[in-house]
CSV table of N, CA and C and ligand atoms in Angstrom, one decimal:
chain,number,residue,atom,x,y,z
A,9,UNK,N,-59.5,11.8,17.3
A,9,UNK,CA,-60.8,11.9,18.0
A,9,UNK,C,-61.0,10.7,19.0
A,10,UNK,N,-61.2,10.7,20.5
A,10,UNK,CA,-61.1,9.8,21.7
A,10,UNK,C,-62.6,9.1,21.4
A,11,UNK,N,-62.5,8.2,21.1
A,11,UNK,CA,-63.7,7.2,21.8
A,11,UNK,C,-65.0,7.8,22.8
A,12,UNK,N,-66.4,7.8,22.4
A,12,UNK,CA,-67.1,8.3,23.0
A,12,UNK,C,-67.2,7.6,24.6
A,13,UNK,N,-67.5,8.3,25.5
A,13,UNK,CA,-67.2,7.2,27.1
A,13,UNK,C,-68.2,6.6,27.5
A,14,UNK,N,-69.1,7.3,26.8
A,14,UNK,CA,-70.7,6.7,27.0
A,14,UNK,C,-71.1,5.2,26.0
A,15,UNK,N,-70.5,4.8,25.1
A,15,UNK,CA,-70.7,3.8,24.4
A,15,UNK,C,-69.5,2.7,24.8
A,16,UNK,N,-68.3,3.5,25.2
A,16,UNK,CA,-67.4,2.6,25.7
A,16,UNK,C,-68.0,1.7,27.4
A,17,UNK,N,-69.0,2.5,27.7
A,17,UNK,CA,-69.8,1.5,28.7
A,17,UNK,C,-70.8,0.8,28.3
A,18,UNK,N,-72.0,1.2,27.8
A,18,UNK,CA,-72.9,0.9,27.0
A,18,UNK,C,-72.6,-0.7,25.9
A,19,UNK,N,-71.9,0.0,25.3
A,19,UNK,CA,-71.4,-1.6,24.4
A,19,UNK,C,-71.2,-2.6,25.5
A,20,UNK,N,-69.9,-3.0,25.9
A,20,UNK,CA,-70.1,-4.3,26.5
A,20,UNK,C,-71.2,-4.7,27.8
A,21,UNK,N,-71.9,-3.3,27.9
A,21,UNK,CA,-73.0,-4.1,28.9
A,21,UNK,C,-74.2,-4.7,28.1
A,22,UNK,N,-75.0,-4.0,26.8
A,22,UNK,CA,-75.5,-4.5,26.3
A,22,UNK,C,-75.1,-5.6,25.4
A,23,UNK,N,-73.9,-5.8,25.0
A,23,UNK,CA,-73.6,-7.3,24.9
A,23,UNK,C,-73.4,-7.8,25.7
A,24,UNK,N,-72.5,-8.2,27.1
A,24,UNK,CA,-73.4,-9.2,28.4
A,24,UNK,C,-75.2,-9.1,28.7
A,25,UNK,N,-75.5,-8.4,28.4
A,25,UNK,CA,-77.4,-8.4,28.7
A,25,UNK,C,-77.7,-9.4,27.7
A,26,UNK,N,-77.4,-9.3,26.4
A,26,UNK,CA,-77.7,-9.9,25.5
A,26,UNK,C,-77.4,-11.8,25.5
A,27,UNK,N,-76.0,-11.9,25.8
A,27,UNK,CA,-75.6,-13.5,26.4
A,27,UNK,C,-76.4,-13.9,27.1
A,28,UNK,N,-76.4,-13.1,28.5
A,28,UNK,CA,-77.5,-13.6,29.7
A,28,UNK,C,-78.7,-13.7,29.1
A,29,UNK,N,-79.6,-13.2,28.3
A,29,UNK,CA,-81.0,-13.5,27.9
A,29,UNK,C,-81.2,-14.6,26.8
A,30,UNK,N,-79.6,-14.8,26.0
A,30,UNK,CA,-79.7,-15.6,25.6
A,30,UNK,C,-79.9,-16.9,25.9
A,31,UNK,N,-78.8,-16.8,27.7
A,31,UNK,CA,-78.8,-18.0,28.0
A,31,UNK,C,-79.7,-18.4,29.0
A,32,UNK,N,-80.5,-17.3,29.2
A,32,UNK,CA,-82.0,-17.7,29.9
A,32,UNK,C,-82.8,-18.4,29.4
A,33,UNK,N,-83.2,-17.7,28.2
A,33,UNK,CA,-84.1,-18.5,27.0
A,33,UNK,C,-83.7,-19.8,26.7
A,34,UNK,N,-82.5,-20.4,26.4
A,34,UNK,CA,-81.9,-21.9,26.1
A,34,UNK,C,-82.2,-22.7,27.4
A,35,UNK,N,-82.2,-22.4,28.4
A,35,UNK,CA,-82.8,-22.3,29.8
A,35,UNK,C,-84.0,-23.2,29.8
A,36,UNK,N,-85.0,-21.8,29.9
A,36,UNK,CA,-85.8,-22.2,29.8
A,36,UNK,C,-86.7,-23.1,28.7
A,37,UNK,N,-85.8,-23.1,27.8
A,37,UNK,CA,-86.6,-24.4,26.4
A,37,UNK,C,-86.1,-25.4,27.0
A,38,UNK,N,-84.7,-25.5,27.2
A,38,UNK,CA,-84.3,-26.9,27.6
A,38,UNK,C,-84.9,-27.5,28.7
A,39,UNK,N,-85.6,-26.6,30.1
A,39,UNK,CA,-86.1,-27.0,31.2
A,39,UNK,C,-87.9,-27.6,31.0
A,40,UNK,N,-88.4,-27.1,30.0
A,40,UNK,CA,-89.8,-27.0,29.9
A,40,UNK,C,-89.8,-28.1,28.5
A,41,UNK,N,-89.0,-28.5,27.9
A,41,UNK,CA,-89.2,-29.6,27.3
A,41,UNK,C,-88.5,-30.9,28.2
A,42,UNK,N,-87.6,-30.8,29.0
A,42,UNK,CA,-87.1,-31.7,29.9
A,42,UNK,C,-88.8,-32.2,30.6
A,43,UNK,N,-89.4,-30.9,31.2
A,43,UNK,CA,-90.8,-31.4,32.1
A,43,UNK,C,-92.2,-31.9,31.2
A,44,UNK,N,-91.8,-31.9,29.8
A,44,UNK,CA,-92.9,-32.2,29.4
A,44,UNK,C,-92.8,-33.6,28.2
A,45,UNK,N,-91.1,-33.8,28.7
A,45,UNK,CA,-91.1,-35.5,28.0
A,45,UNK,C,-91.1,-36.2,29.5
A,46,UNK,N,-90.9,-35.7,30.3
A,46,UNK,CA,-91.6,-36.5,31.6
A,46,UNK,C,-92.6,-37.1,31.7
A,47,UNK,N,-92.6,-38.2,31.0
A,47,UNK,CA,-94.2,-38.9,31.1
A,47,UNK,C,-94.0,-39.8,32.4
A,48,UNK,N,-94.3,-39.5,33.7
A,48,UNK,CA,-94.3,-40.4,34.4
A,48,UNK,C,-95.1,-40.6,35.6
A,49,UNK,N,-96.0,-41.1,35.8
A,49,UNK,CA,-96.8,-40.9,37.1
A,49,UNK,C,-96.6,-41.7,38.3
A,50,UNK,N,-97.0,-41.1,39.1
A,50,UNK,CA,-96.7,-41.5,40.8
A,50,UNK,C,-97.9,-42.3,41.3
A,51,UNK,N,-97.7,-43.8,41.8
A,51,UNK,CA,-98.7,-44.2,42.6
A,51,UNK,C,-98.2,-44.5,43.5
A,52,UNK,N,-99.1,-44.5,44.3
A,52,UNK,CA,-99.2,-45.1,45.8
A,52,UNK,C,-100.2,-46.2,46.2
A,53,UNK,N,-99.6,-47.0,46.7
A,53,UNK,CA,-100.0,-48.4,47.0
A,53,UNK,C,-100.9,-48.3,48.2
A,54,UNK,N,-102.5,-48.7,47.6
A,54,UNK,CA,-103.7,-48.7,48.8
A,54,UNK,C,-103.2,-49.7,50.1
A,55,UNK,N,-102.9,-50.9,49.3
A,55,UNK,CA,-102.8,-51.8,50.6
A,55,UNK,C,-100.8,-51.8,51.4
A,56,UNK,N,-100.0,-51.6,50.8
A,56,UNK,CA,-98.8,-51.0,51.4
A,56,UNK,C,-98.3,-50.3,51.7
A,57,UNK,N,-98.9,-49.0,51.3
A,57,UNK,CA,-98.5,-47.2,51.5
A,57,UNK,C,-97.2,-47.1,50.6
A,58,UNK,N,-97.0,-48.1,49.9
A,58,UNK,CA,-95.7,-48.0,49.0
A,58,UNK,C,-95.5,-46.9,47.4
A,59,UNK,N,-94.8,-46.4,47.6
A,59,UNK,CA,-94.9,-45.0,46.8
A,59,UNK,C,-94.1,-45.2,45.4
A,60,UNK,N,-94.2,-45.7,44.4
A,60,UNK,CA,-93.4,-45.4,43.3
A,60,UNK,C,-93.9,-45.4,42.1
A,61,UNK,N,-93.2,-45.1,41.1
A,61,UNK,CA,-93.3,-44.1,39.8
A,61,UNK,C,-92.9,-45.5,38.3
A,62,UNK,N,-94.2,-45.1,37.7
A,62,UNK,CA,-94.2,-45.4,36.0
A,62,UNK,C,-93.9,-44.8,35.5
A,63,UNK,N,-93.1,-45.3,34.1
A,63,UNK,CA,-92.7,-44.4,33.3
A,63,UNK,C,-93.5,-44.5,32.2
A,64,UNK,N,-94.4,-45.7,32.0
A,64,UNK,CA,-95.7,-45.3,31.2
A,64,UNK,C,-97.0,-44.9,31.9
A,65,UNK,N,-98.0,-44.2,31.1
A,65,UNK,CA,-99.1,-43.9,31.4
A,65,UNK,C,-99.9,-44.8,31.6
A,66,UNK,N,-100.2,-45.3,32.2
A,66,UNK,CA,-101.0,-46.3,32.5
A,66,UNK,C,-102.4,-46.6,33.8
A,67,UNK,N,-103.3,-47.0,33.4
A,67,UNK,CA,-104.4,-46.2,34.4
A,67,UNK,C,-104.3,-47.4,35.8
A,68,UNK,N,-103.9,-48.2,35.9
A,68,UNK,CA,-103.4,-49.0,36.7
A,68,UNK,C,-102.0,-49.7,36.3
A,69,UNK,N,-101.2,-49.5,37.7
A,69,UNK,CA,-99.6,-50.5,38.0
A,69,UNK,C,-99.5,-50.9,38.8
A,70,UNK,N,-98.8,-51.9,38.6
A,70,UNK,CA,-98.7,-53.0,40.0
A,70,UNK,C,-97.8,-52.6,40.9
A,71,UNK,N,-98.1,-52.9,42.3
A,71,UNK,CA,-97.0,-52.3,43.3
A,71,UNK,C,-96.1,-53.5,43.4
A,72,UNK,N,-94.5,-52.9,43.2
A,72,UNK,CA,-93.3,-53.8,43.0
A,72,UNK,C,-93.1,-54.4,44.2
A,73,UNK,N,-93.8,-53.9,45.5
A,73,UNK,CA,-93.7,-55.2,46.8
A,73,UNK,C,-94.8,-56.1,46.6
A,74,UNK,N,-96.0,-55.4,46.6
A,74,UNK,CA,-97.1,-56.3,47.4
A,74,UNK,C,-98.3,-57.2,46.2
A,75,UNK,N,-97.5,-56.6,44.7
A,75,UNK,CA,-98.1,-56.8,43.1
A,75,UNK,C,-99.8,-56.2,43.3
A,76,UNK,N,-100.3,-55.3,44.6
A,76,UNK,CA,-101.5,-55.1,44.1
A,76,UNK,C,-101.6,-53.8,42.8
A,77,UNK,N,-102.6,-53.9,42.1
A,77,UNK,CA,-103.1,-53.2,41.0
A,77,UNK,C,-103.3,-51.3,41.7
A,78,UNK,N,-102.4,-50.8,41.3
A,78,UNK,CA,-103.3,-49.0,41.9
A,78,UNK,C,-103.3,-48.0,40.6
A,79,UNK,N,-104.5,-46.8,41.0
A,79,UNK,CA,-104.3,-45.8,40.6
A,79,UNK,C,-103.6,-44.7,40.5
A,80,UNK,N,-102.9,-44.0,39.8
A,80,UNK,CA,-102.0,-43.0,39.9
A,80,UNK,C,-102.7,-41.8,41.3
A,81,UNK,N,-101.9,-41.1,41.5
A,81,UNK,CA,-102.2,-40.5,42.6
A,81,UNK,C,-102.1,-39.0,42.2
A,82,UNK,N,-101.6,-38.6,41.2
A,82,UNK,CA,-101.7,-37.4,40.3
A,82,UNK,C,-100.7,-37.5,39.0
A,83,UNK,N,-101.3,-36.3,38.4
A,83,UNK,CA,-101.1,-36.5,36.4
A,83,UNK,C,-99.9,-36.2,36.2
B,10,ZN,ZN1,-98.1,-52.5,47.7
């Protein structure tokens, strides 16, 4: 008795469907926990337009040129 032809396609596509969704999902955990230990916020410096980033939260940082005090510029 020959091998059905319809399963001899069927099988290994539903096993590649299955890899690729698997490795979507690992994907996506690994990318959305990467962005959510990102604790780091962006200020910009009032008096030097100087742009850089903490890696603690902190409601004021000093600007590494000009040492004035700023607020973050978003969360
Ligand atoms: Zn500055």
């Amino acid at each position: 008795m020959p091998a059905d032809p319809i399963s001899l396609i069927v099988a290994p596509l539903a096993l590649a469907l299955g890899i690729l969704l698997a490795l979507a999902t690992t994907y996506d955990i690994v990318v959305f926990r990467r962005r959510k230990s990102k604790d780091e916020s962006v200020y910009r410096c009032a008096r030097c337009r100087h742009i850089y980033t903490e890696h603690r939260r902190t409601p004021l940082a000093r600007c590494p040129k000009c040492e004035h005090q700023n607020e973050p510029t978003r969360d």
